[in-house]
PDB file of C-alpha atoms in Angstrom:
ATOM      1  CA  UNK A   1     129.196  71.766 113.947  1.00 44.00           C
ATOM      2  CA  UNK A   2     126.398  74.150 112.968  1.00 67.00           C
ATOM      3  CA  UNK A   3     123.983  72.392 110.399  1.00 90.00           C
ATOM      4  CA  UNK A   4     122.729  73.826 107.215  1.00 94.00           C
ATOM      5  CA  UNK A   5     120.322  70.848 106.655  1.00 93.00           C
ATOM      6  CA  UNK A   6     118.526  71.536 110.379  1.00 91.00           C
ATOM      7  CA  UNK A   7     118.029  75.275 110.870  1.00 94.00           C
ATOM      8  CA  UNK A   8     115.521  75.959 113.684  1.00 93.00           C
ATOM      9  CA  UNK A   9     112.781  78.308 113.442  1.00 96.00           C
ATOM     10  CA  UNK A  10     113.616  81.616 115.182  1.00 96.00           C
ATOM     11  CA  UNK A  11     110.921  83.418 117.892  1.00 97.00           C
ATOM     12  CA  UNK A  12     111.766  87.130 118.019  1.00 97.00           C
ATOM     13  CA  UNK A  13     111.040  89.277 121.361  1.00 97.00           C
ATOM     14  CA  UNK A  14     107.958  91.639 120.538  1.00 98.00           C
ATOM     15  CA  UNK A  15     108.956  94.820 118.285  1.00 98.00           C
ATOM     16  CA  UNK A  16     109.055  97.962 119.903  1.00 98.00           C
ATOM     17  CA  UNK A  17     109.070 101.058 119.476  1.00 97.00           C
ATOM     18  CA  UNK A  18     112.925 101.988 120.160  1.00 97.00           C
ATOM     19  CA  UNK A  19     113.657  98.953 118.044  1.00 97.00           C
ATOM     20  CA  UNK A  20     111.961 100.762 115.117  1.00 98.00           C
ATOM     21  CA  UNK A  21     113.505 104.439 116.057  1.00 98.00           C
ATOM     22  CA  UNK A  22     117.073 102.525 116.560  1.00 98.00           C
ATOM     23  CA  UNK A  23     116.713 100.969 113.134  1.00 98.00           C
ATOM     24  CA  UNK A  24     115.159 104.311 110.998  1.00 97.00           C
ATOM     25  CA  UNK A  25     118.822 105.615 112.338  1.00 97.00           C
ATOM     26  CA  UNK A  26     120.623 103.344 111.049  1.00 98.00           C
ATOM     27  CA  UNK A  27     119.069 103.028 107.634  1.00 97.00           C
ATOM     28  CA  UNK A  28     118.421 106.307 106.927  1.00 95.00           C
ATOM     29  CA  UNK A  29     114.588 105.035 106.846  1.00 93.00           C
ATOM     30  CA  UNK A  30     112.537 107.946 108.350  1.00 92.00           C
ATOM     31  CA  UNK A  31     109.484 107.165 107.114  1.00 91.00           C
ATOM     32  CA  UNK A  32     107.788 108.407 109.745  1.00 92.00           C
ATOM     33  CA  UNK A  33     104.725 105.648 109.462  1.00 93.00           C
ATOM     34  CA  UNK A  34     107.308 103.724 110.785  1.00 95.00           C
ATOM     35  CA  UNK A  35     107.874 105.933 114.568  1.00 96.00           C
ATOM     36  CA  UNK A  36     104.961 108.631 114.432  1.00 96.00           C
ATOM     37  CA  UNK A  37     101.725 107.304 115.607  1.00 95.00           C
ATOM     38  CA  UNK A  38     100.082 110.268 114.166  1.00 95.00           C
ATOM     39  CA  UNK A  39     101.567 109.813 110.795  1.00 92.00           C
ATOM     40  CA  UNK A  40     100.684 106.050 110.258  1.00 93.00           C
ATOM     41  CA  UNK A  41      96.508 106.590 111.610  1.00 93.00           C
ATOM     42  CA  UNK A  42      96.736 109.385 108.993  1.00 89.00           C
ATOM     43  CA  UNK A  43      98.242 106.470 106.419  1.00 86.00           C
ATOM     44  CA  UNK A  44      95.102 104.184 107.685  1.00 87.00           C
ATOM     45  CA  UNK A  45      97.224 101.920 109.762  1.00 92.00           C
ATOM     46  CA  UNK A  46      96.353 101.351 113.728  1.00 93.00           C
ATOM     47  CA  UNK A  47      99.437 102.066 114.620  1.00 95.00           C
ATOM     48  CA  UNK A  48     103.670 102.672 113.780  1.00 96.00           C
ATOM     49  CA  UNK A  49     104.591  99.600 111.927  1.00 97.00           C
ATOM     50  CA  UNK A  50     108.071  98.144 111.387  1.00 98.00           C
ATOM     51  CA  UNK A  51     110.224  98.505 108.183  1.00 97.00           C
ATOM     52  CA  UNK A  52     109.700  95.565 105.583  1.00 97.00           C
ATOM     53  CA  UNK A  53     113.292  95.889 106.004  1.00 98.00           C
ATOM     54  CA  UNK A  54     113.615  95.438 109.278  1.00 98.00           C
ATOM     55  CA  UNK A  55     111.741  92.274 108.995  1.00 98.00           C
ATOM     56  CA  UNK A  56     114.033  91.303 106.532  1.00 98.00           C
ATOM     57  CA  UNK A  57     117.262  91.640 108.295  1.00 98.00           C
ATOM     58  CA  UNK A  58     115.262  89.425 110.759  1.00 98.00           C
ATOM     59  CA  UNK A  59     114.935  86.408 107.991  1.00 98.00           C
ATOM     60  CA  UNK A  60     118.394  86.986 107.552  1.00 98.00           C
ATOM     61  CA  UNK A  61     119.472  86.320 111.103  1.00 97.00           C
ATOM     62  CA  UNK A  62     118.553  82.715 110.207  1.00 97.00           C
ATOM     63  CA  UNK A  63     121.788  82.397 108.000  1.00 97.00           C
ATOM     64  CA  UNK A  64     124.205  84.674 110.251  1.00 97.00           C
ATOM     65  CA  UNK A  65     125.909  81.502 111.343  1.00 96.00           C
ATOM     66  CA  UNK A  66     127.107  80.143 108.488  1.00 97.00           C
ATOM     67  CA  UNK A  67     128.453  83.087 107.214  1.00 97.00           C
ATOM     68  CA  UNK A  68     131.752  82.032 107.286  1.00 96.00           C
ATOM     69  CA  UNK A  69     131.171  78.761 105.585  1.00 96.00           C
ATOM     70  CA  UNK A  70     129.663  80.764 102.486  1.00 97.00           C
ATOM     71  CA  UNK A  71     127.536  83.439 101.294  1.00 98.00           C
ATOM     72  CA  UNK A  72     123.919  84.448 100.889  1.00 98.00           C
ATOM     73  CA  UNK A  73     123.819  84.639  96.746  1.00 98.00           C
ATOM     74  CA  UNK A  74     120.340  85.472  96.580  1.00 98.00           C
ATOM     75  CA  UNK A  75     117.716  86.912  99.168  1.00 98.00           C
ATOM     76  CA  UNK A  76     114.439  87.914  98.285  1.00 98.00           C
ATOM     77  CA  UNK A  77     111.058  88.466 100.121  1.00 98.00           C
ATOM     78  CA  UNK A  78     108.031  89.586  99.647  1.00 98.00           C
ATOM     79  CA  UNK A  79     105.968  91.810 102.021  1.00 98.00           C
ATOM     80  CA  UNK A  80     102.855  90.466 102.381  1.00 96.00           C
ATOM     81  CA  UNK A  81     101.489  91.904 105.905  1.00 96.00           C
ATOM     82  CA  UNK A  82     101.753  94.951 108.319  1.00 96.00           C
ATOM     83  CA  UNK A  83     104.414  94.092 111.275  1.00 98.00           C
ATOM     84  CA  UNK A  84     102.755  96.511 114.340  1.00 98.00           C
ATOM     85  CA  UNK A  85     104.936  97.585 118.044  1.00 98.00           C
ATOM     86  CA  UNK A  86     104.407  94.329 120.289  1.00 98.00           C
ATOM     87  CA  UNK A  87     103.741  91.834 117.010  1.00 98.00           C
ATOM     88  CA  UNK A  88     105.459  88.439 117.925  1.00 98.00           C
ATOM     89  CA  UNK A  89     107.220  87.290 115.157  1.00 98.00           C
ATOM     90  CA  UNK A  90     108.756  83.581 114.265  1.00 98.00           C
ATOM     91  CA  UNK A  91     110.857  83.234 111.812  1.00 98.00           C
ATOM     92  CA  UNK A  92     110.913  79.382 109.820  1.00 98.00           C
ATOM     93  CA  UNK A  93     113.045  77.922 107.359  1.00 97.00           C
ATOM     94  CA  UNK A  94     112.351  75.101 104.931  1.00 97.00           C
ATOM     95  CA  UNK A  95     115.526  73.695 103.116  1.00 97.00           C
ATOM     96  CA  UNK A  96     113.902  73.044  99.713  1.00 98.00           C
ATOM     97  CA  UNK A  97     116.801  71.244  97.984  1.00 97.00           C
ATOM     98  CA  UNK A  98     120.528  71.059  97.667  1.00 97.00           C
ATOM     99  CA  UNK A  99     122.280  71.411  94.427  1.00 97.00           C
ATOM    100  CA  UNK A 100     125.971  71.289  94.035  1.00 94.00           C
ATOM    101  CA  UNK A 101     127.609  73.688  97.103  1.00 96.00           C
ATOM    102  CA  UNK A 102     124.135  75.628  96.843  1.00 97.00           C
ATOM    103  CA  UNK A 103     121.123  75.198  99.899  1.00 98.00           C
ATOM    104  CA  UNK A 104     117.978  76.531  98.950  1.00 98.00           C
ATOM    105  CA  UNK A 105     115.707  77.751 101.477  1.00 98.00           C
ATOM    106  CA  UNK A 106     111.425  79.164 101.801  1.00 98.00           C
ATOM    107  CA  UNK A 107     111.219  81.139 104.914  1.00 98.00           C
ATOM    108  CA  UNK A 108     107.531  82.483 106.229  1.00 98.00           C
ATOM    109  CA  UNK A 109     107.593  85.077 108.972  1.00 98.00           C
ATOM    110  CA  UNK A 110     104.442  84.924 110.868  1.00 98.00           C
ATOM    111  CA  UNK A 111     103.368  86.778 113.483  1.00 98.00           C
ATOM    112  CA  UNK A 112     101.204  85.556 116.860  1.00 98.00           C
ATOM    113  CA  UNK A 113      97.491  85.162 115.417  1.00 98.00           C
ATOM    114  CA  UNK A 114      99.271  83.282 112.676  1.00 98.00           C
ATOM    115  CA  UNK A 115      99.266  85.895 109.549  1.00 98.00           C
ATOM    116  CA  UNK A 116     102.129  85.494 107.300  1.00 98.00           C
ATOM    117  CA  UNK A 117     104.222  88.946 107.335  1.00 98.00           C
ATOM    118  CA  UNK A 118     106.944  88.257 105.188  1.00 98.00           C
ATOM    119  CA  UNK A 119     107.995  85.586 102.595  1.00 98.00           C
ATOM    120  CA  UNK A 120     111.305  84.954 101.645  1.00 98.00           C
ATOM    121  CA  UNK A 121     113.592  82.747  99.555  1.00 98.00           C
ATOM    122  CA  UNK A 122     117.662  82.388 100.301  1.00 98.00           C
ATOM    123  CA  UNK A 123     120.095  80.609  98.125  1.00 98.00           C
ATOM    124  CA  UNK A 124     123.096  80.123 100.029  1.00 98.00           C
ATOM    125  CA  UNK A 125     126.655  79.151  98.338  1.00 98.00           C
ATOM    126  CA  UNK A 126     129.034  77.524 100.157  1.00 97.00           C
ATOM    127  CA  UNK A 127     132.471  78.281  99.594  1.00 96.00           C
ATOM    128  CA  UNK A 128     134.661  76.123  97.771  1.00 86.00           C
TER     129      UNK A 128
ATOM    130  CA  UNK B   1     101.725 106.751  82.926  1.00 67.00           C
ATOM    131  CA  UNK B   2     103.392 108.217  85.700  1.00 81.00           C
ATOM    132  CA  UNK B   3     107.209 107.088  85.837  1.00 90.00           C
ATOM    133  CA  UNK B   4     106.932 105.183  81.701  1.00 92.00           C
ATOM    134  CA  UNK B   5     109.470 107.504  80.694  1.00 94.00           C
ATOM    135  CA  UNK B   6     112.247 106.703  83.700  1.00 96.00           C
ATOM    136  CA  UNK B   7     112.397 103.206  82.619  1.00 97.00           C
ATOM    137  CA  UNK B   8     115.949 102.651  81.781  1.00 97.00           C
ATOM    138  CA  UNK B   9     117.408 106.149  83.009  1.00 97.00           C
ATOM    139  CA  UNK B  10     120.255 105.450  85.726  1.00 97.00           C
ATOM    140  CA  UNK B  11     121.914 107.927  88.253  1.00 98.00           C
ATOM    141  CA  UNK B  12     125.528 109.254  88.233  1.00 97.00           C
ATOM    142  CA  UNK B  13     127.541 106.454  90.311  1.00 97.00           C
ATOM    143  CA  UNK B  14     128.166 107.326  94.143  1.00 98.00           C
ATOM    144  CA  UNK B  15     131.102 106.043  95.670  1.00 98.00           C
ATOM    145  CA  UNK B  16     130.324 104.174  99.228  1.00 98.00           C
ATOM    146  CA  UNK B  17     132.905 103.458 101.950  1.00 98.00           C
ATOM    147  CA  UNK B  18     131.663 100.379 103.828  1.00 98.00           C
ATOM    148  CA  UNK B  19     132.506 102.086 107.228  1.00 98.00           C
ATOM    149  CA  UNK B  20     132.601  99.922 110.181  1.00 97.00           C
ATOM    150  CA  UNK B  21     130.763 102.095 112.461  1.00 98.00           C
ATOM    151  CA  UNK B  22     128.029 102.097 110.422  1.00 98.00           C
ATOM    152  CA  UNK B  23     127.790  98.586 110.035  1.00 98.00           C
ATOM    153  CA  UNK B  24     128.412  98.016 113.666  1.00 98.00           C
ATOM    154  CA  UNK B  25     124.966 100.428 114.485  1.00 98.00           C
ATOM    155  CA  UNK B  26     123.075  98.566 111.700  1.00 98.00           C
ATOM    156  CA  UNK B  27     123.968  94.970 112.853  1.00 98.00           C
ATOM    157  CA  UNK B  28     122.852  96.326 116.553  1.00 98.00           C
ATOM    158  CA  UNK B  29     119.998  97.747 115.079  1.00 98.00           C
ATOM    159  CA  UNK B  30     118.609  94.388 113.453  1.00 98.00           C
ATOM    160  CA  UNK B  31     119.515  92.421 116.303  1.00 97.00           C
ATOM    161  CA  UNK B  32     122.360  90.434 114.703  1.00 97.00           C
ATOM    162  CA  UNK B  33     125.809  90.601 117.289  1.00 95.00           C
ATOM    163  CA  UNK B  34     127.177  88.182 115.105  1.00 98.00           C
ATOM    164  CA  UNK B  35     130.870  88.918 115.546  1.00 98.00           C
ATOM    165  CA  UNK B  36     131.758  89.010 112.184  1.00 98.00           C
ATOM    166  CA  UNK B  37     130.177  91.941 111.537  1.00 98.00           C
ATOM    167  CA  UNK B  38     130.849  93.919 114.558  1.00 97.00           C
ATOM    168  CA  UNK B  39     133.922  92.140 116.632  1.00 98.00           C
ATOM    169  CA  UNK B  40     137.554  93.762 114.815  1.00 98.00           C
ATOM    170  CA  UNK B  41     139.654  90.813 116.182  1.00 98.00           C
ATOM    171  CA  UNK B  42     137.316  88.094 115.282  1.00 98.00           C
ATOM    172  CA  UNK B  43     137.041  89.821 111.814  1.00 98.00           C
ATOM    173  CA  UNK B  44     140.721  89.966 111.517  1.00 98.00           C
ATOM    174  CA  UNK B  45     141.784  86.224 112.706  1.00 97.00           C
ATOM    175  CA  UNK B  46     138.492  85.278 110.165  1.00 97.00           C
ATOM    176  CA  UNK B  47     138.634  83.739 106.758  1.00 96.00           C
ATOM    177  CA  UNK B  48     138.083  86.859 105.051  1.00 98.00           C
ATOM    178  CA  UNK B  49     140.970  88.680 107.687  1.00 98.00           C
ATOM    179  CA  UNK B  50     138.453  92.047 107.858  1.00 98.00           C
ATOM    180  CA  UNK B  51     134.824  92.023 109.301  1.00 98.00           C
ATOM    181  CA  UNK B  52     131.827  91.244 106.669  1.00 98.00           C
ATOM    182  CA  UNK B  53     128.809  92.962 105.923  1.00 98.00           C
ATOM    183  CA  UNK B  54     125.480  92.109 107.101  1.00 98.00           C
ATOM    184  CA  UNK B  55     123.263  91.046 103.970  1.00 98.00           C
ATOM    185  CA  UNK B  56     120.463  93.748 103.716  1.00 98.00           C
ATOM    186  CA  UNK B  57     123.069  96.595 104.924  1.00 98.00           C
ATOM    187  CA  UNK B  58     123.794  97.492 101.140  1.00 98.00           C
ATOM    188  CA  UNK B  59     120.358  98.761 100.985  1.00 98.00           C
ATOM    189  CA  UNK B  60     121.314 101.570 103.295  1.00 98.00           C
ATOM    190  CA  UNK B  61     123.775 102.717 100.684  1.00 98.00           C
ATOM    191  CA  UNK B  62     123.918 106.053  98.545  1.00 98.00           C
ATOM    192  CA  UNK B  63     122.908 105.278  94.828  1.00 98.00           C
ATOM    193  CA  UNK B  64     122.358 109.024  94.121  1.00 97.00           C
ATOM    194  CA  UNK B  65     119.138 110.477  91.720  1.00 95.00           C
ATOM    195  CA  UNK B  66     117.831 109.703  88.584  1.00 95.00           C
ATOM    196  CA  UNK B  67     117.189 113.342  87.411  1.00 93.00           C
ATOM    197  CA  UNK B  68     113.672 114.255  87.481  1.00 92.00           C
ATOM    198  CA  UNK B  69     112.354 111.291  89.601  1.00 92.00           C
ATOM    199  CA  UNK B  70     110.554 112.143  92.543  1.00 88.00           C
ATOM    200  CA  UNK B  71     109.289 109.231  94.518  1.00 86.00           C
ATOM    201  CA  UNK B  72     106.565 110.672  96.890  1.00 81.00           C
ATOM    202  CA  UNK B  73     107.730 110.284 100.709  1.00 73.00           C
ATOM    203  CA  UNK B  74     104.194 108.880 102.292  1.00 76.00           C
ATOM    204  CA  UNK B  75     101.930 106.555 101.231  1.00 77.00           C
ATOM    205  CA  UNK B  76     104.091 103.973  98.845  1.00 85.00           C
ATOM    206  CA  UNK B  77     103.919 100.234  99.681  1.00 90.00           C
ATOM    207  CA  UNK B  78     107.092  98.245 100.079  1.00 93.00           C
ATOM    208  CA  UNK B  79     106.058  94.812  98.108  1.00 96.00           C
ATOM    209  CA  UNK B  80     109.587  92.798  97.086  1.00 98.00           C
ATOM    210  CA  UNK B  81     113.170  93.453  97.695  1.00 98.00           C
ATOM    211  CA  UNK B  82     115.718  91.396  95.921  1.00 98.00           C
ATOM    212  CA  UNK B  83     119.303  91.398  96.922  1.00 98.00           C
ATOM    213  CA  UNK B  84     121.936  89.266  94.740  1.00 98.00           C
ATOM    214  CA  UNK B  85     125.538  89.100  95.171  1.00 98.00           C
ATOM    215  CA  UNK B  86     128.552  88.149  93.464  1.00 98.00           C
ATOM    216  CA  UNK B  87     130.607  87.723  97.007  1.00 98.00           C
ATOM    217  CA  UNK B  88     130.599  88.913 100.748  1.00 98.00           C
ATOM    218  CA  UNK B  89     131.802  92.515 100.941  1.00 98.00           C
ATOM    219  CA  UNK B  90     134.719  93.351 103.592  1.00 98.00           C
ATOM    220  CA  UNK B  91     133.893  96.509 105.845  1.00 98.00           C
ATOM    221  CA  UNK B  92     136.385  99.080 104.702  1.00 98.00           C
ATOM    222  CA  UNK B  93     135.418  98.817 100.554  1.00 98.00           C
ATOM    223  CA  UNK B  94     134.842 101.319  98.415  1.00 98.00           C
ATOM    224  CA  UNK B  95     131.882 100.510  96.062  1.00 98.00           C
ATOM    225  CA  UNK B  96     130.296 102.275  93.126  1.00 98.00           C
ATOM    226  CA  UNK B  97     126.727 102.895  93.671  1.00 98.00           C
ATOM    227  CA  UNK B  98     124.173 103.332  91.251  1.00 98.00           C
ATOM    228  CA  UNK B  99     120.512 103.043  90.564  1.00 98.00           C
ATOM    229  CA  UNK B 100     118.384 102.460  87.297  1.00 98.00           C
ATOM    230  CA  UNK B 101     114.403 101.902  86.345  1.00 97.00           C
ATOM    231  CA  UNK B 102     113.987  98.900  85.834  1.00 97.00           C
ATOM    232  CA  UNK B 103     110.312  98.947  85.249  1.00 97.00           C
ATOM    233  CA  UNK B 104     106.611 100.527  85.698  1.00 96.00           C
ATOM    234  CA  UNK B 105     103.678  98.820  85.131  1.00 94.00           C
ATOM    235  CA  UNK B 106      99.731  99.195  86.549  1.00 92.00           C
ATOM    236  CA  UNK B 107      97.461  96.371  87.611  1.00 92.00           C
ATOM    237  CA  UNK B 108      93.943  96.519  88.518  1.00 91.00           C
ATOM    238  CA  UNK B 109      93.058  95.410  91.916  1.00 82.00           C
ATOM    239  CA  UNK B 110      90.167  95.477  93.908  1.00 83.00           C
ATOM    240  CA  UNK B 111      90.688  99.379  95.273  1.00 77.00           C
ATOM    241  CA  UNK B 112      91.626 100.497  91.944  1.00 86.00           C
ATOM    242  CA  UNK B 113      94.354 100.548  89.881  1.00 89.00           C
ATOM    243  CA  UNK B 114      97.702  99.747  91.582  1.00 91.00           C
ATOM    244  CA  UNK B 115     100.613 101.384  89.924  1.00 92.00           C
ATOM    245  CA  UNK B 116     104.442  99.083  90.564  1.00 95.00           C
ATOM    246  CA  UNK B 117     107.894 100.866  90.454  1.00 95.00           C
ATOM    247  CA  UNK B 118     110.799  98.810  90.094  1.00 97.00           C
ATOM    248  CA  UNK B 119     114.301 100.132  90.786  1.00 97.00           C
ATOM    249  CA  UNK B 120     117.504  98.072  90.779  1.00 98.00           C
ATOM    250  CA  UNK B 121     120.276  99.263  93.151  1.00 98.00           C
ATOM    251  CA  UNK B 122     123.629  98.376  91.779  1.00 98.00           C
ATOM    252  CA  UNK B 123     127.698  98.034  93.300  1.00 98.00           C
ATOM    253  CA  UNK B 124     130.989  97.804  91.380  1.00 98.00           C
ATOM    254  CA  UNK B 125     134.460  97.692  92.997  1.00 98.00           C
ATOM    255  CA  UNK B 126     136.774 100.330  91.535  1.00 97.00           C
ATOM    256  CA  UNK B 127     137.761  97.926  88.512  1.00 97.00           C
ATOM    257  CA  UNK B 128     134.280  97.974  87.286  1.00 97.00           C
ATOM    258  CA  UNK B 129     133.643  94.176  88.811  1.00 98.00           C
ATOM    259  CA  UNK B 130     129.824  93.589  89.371  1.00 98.00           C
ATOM    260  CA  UNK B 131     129.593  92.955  93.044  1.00 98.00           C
ATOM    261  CA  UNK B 132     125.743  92.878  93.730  1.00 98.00           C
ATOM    262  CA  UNK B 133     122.153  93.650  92.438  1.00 98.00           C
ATOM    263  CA  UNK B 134     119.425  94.846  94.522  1.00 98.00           C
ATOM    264  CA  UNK B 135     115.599  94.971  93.127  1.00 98.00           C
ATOM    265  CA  UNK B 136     113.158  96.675  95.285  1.00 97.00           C
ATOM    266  CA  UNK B 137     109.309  97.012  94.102  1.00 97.00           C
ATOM    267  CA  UNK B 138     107.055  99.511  95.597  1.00 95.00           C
ATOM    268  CA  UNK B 139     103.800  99.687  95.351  1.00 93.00           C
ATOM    269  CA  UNK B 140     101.750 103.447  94.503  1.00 90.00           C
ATOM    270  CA  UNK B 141      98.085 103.036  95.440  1.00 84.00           C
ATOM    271  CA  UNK B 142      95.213 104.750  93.526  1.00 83.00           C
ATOM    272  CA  UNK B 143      94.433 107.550  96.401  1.00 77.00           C
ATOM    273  CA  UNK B 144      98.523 108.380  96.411  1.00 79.00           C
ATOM    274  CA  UNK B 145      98.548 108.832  93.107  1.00 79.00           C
ATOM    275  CA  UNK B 146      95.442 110.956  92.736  1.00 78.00           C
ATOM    276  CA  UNK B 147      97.555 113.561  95.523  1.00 75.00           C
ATOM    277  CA  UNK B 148     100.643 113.496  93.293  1.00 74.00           C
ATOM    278  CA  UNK B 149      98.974 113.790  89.717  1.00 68.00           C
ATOM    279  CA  UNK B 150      97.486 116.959  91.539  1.00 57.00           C
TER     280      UNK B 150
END
């Protein structure tokens, strides 16, 4: 039985490149600081970086699982660094409390020299 | 102040068909071969008997334009995205799209004065029934907005 109470952090395999062309297709995201080297130097970034989206999705792989034991009823984040091609990213949960059929989660997405890239909260309803 | 008068205004509703191909490239996209999104047979012998829809997918959606708001292409900051829903969505709904201001404020920071655009992206099945809410917050710095007030 999967566990709500004991989610494990989650190490992603280094972004690339194709990852971030594969996912502007199938968003519809073509900001092109996101695939064009040229484009993000010109933006003042060292490189492509990833969608805050992309990111996102990433946080939400954490609840995938359980998806047929309930729902994600709210997700939000907040973008709070740059996620650049090779970045290592882990993804961990806290379970903050448990109230009723509802788990409430922090998440922090840091990257390999330790910066926090993303910040997210999840409230996930389980199904009565 | 730059987008004041759009708070409030809302676009003409879009309708959406949650196709299953789509979903099936976005889910491989993110990484996520959970089989309820992408597997038909698991979705069908599932709980919900259809596949589901990954979480930040509805983002991808068409909300059509607020008329006379032009969001500049380069150069804006993602800072918050929100998503809140009322249940899973099945792949195969149809879902009325539509977008509204929600707000646009200015706060000074240490480069200048950063300028915050919030938008709320909204779905309703075809009986009006609020299915989910989606608040996303960019961020227009100083220098960006100097090139559009130009």
């Amino acid at each position: 039985m999967k566990n709500l109470s004991e989610l494990s952090p989650l190490v992603m395999k280094p972004v690339t490149r194709l990852e971030l062309i594969k996912y502007a297709g199938a968003s519809g995201d073509y900001n092109p600081i996101h695939t064009i080297d040229e484009e993000a130097k010109e933006a003042g970034l060292k490189g492509v970086i990833a969608h805050g989206m992309l990111t996102m999705a990433k946080v939400s792989r954490l609840i995938s699982p359980f998806l047929e034991q309930g729902f994600i009823k709210s997700f939000s984040t907040r973008f709070t660094g740059m996620v650049y091609v090779d970045d290592v990213i882990t993804i961990t949960p806290e379970l903050v409390k448990v109230v009723d059929s509802e788990y409430y989660y922090q998440i922090s997405a840091v990257n390999q020299k330790g910066e926090t890239v993303v910040k997210s909260k999840i409230i996930f309803q389980l199904f009565k | 102040m730059l987008y004041k008068k759009f708070i409030g205004k809302t676009s003409n509703p879009v309708l959406n068909t949650l196709e299953r191909g789509a979903i099936k490239k976005f889910a491989e996209s993110i990484g996520d071969k959970n089989p309820l999104f992408i597997d038909e047979e698991f979705g069908n012998s599932s709980s919900f008997n259809e596949n589901i829809v990954p979480p930040t997918y509805t983002q991808t959606l068409d909300y059509g334009e607020i008329e006379g708001l032009i969001v500049p292409s380069k150069g804006l900051i993602h800072g918050e995205q929100i998503f809140e829903y009322s249940r899973p969505l099945k792949v195969g709904e149809k879902i009325k799209c539509y977008t509204i201001v929600e707000n646009f404020y200015e706060k000074e920071g240490r480069n200048g004065t950063l300028s915050f655009l919030s938008r709320n992206k909204i779905g309703e099945d075809l009986e009006d029934n609020h299915l989910f809410k989606i608040t996303e917050v960019l961020i227009i710095t100083e220098a960006v907005r100097k090139v559009m007030e130009v």
